[in-house]
Amino acid sequence: MSELMIPPAVKDDPEAFEILRLWAANGEQHITIHSGLNGNAYDFGYLLAQLAHHGANLYAERFNITFQESLKQIIVGFTDEIEESPEDNISGEIMK
C-alpha cells in the first residue's frame, strides 16, 4: 500500500483535519468522507470544484493541454457518470 504525502501546510496547522480518503481496490473505488463536516450539499459541491481544479492542473500538465480543456474533460466525465450511474449503486453508512 502507498499513502500519499501529507501537504506541509497541514503539518503546521493544529486545527487541520482530513476530509476524505479515496482508494482503488478490487477494481472499485472505496471512499471515506469525514461525517462531521460543516456546511451542506452546496458546500460539498464547492469541495468537488476545488478537487476538479487540482485535477485539471495535473492532467493539463501531463497531457500538454490547456487548463480549460482539461477541466472541460473532467466536467464531461463527471456529467456522464452522474447521468449513467444509478444512485442505488452507492453503499456505505454514516459512522459516528
PDB file of C-alpha atoms in Angstrom:
ATOM      1  CA  MET A   1       0.000   0.000   0.000  1.00  0.00           C
ATOM      2  CA  SER A   2       1.164   3.510  -0.669  1.00  0.00           C
ATOM      3  CA  GLU A   3      -0.250   6.534   1.062  1.00  0.00           C
ATOM      4  CA  LEU A   4       0.211   9.951  -0.461  1.00  0.00           C
ATOM      5  CA  MET A   5       2.280  12.579   1.287  1.00  0.00           C
ATOM      6  CA  ILE A   6       0.627  14.977   3.709  1.00  0.00           C
ATOM      7  CA  PRO A   7       0.961  18.586   2.447  1.00  0.00           C
ATOM      8  CA  PRO A   8       3.418  20.648   4.533  1.00  0.00           C
ATOM      9  CA  ALA A   9       0.796  23.306   5.396  1.00  0.00           C
ATOM     10  CA  VAL A  10      -1.275  20.615   7.115  1.00  0.00           C
ATOM     11  CA  LYS A  11       1.550  19.762   9.469  1.00  0.00           C
ATOM     12  CA  ASP A  12       1.810  23.421  10.529  1.00  0.00           C
ATOM     13  CA  ASP A  13      -1.911  23.810  11.346  1.00  0.00           C
ATOM     14  CA  PRO A  14      -3.019  22.270  14.650  1.00  0.00           C
ATOM     15  CA  GLU A  15      -6.680  22.600  13.540  1.00  0.00           C
ATOM     16  CA  ALA A  16      -6.183  20.720  10.243  1.00  0.00           C
ATOM     17  CA  PHE A  17      -8.303  17.625   9.675  1.00  0.00           C
ATOM     18  CA  GLU A  18      -8.735  15.054   6.940  1.00  0.00           C
ATOM     19  CA  ILE A  19     -11.854  15.494   4.774  1.00  0.00           C
ATOM     20  CA  LEU A  20     -11.856  12.320   2.683  1.00  0.00           C
ATOM     21  CA  ARG A  21      -9.893   9.300   1.573  1.00  0.00           C
ATOM     22  CA  LEU A  22     -10.275   7.653  -1.812  1.00  0.00           C
ATOM     23  CA  TRP A  23      -8.767   4.255  -2.558  1.00  0.00           C
ATOM     24  CA  ALA A  24      -8.779   1.979  -5.591  1.00  0.00           C
ATOM     25  CA  ALA A  25      -9.107  -1.678  -4.619  1.00  0.00           C
ATOM     26  CA  ASN A  26     -10.516  -4.754  -6.327  1.00  0.00           C
ATOM     27  CA  GLY A  27     -11.401  -2.732  -9.423  1.00  0.00           C
ATOM     28  CA  GLU A  28     -13.586  -0.281  -7.489  1.00  0.00           C
ATOM     29  CA  GLN A  29     -13.295   2.997  -5.637  1.00  0.00           C
ATOM     30  CA  HIS A  30     -13.640   2.996  -1.865  1.00  0.00           C
ATOM     31  CA  ILE A  31     -14.266   6.318  -0.156  1.00  0.00           C
ATOM     32  CA  THR A  32     -14.402   7.549   3.403  1.00  0.00           C
ATOM     33  CA  ILE A  33     -15.834  11.036   3.985  1.00  0.00           C
ATOM     34  CA  HIS A  34     -15.500  12.832   7.319  1.00  0.00           C
ATOM     35  CA  SER A  35     -19.063  12.678   8.667  1.00  0.00           C
ATOM     36  CA  GLY A  36     -18.625  15.757  10.852  1.00  0.00           C
ATOM     37  CA  LEU A  37     -18.119  18.211   8.006  1.00  0.00           C
ATOM     38  CA  ASN A  38     -19.772  21.580   8.459  1.00  0.00           C
ATOM     39  CA  GLY A  39     -21.837  23.046   5.642  1.00  0.00           C
ATOM     40  CA  ASN A  40     -24.329  21.454   3.313  1.00  0.00           C
ATOM     41  CA  ALA A  41     -24.569  19.720  -0.056  1.00  0.00           C
ATOM     42  CA  TYR A  42     -23.868  23.015  -1.887  1.00  0.00           C
ATOM     43  CA  ASP A  43     -20.642  23.371   0.096  1.00  0.00           C
ATOM     44  CA  PHE A  44     -19.722  19.810  -0.847  1.00  0.00           C
ATOM     45  CA  GLY A  45     -20.148  20.898  -4.471  1.00  0.00           C
ATOM     46  CA  TYR A  46     -17.584  23.631  -3.783  1.00  0.00           C
ATOM     47  CA  LEU A  47     -15.224  20.964  -2.452  1.00  0.00           C
ATOM     48  CA  LEU A  48     -15.714  18.924  -5.646  1.00  0.00           C
ATOM     49  CA  ALA A  49     -14.998  22.016  -7.768  1.00  0.00           C
ATOM     50  CA  GLN A  50     -11.729  22.620  -5.915  1.00  0.00           C
ATOM     51  CA  LEU A  51     -10.803  18.973  -6.450  1.00  0.00           C
ATOM     52  CA  ALA A  52     -11.627  19.334 -10.167  1.00  0.00           C
ATOM     53  CA  HIS A  53      -9.350  22.370 -10.420  1.00  0.00           C
ATOM     54  CA  HIS A  54      -6.449  20.449  -8.892  1.00  0.00           C
ATOM     55  CA  GLY A  55      -7.117  17.525 -11.232  1.00  0.00           C
ATOM     56  CA  ALA A  56      -7.308  19.871 -14.224  1.00  0.00           C
ATOM     57  CA  ASN A  57      -3.868  21.229 -13.327  1.00  0.00           C
ATOM     58  CA  LEU A  58      -2.476  17.696 -13.124  1.00  0.00           C
ATOM     59  CA  TYR A  59      -3.893  16.499 -16.450  1.00  0.00           C
ATOM     60  CA  ALA A  60      -3.166  19.751 -18.284  1.00  0.00           C
ATOM     61  CA  GLU A  61       0.497  19.337 -17.403  1.00  0.00           C
ATOM     62  CA  ARG A  62       0.587  15.588 -18.024  1.00  0.00           C
ATOM     63  CA  PHE A  63      -1.075  15.747 -21.461  1.00  0.00           C
ATOM     64  CA  ASN A  64       0.193  19.171 -22.514  1.00  0.00           C
ATOM     65  CA  ILE A  65      -3.287  20.655 -22.925  1.00  0.00           C
ATOM     66  CA  THR A  66      -4.780  23.845 -21.529  1.00  0.00           C
ATOM     67  CA  PHE A  67      -6.256  24.016 -18.061  1.00  0.00           C
ATOM     68  CA  GLN A  68      -9.650  24.829 -19.623  1.00  0.00           C
ATOM     69  CA  GLU A  69      -9.559  21.787 -21.943  1.00  0.00           C
ATOM     70  CA  SER A  70      -8.564  19.577 -19.047  1.00  0.00           C
ATOM     71  CA  LEU A  71     -11.348  20.978 -16.855  1.00  0.00           C
ATOM     72  CA  LYS A  72     -13.857  20.538 -19.685  1.00  0.00           C
ATOM     73  CA  GLN A  73     -12.923  16.846 -19.960  1.00  0.00           C
ATOM     74  CA  ILE A  74     -13.336  16.435 -16.194  1.00  0.00           C
ATOM     75  CA  ILE A  75     -16.779  18.054 -16.307  1.00  0.00           C
ATOM     76  CA  VAL A  76     -17.852  15.801 -19.195  1.00  0.00           C
ATOM     77  CA  GLY A  77     -16.662  12.718 -17.301  1.00  0.00           C
ATOM     78  CA  PHE A  78     -18.431  13.898 -14.141  1.00  0.00           C
ATOM     79  CA  THR A  79     -21.670  14.584 -16.011  1.00  0.00           C
ATOM     80  CA  ASP A  80     -21.562  11.233 -17.810  1.00  0.00           C
ATOM     81  CA  GLU A  81     -21.073   9.388 -14.513  1.00  0.00           C
ATOM     82  CA  ILE A  82     -23.864  11.312 -12.759  1.00  0.00           C
ATOM     83  CA  GLU A  83     -26.295  10.645 -15.593  1.00  0.00           C
ATOM     84  CA  GLU A  84     -25.380   6.972 -16.123  1.00  0.00           C
ATOM     85  CA  SER A  85     -24.706   5.684 -12.619  1.00  0.00           C
ATOM     86  CA  PRO A  86     -27.778   4.706 -10.614  1.00  0.00           C
ATOM     87  CA  GLU A  87     -27.871   6.098  -7.094  1.00  0.00           C
ATOM     88  CA  ASP A  88     -28.658   2.661  -5.686  1.00  0.00           C
ATOM     89  CA  ASN A  89     -25.116   1.704  -6.734  1.00  0.00           C
ATOM     90  CA  ILE A  90     -23.806   3.616  -3.677  1.00  0.00           C
ATOM     91  CA  SER A  91     -23.256   1.755  -0.435  1.00  0.00           C
ATOM     92  CA  GLY A  92     -21.949   2.646   2.961  1.00  0.00           C
ATOM     93  CA  GLU A  93     -23.049   4.204   6.195  1.00  0.00           C
ATOM     94  CA  ILE A  94     -22.519   7.277   8.311  1.00  0.00           C
ATOM     95  CA  MET A  95     -20.075   6.471  11.084  1.00  0.00           C
ATOM     96  CA  LYS A  96     -20.467   8.469  14.278  1.00  0.00           C
TER      97      LYS A  96
END
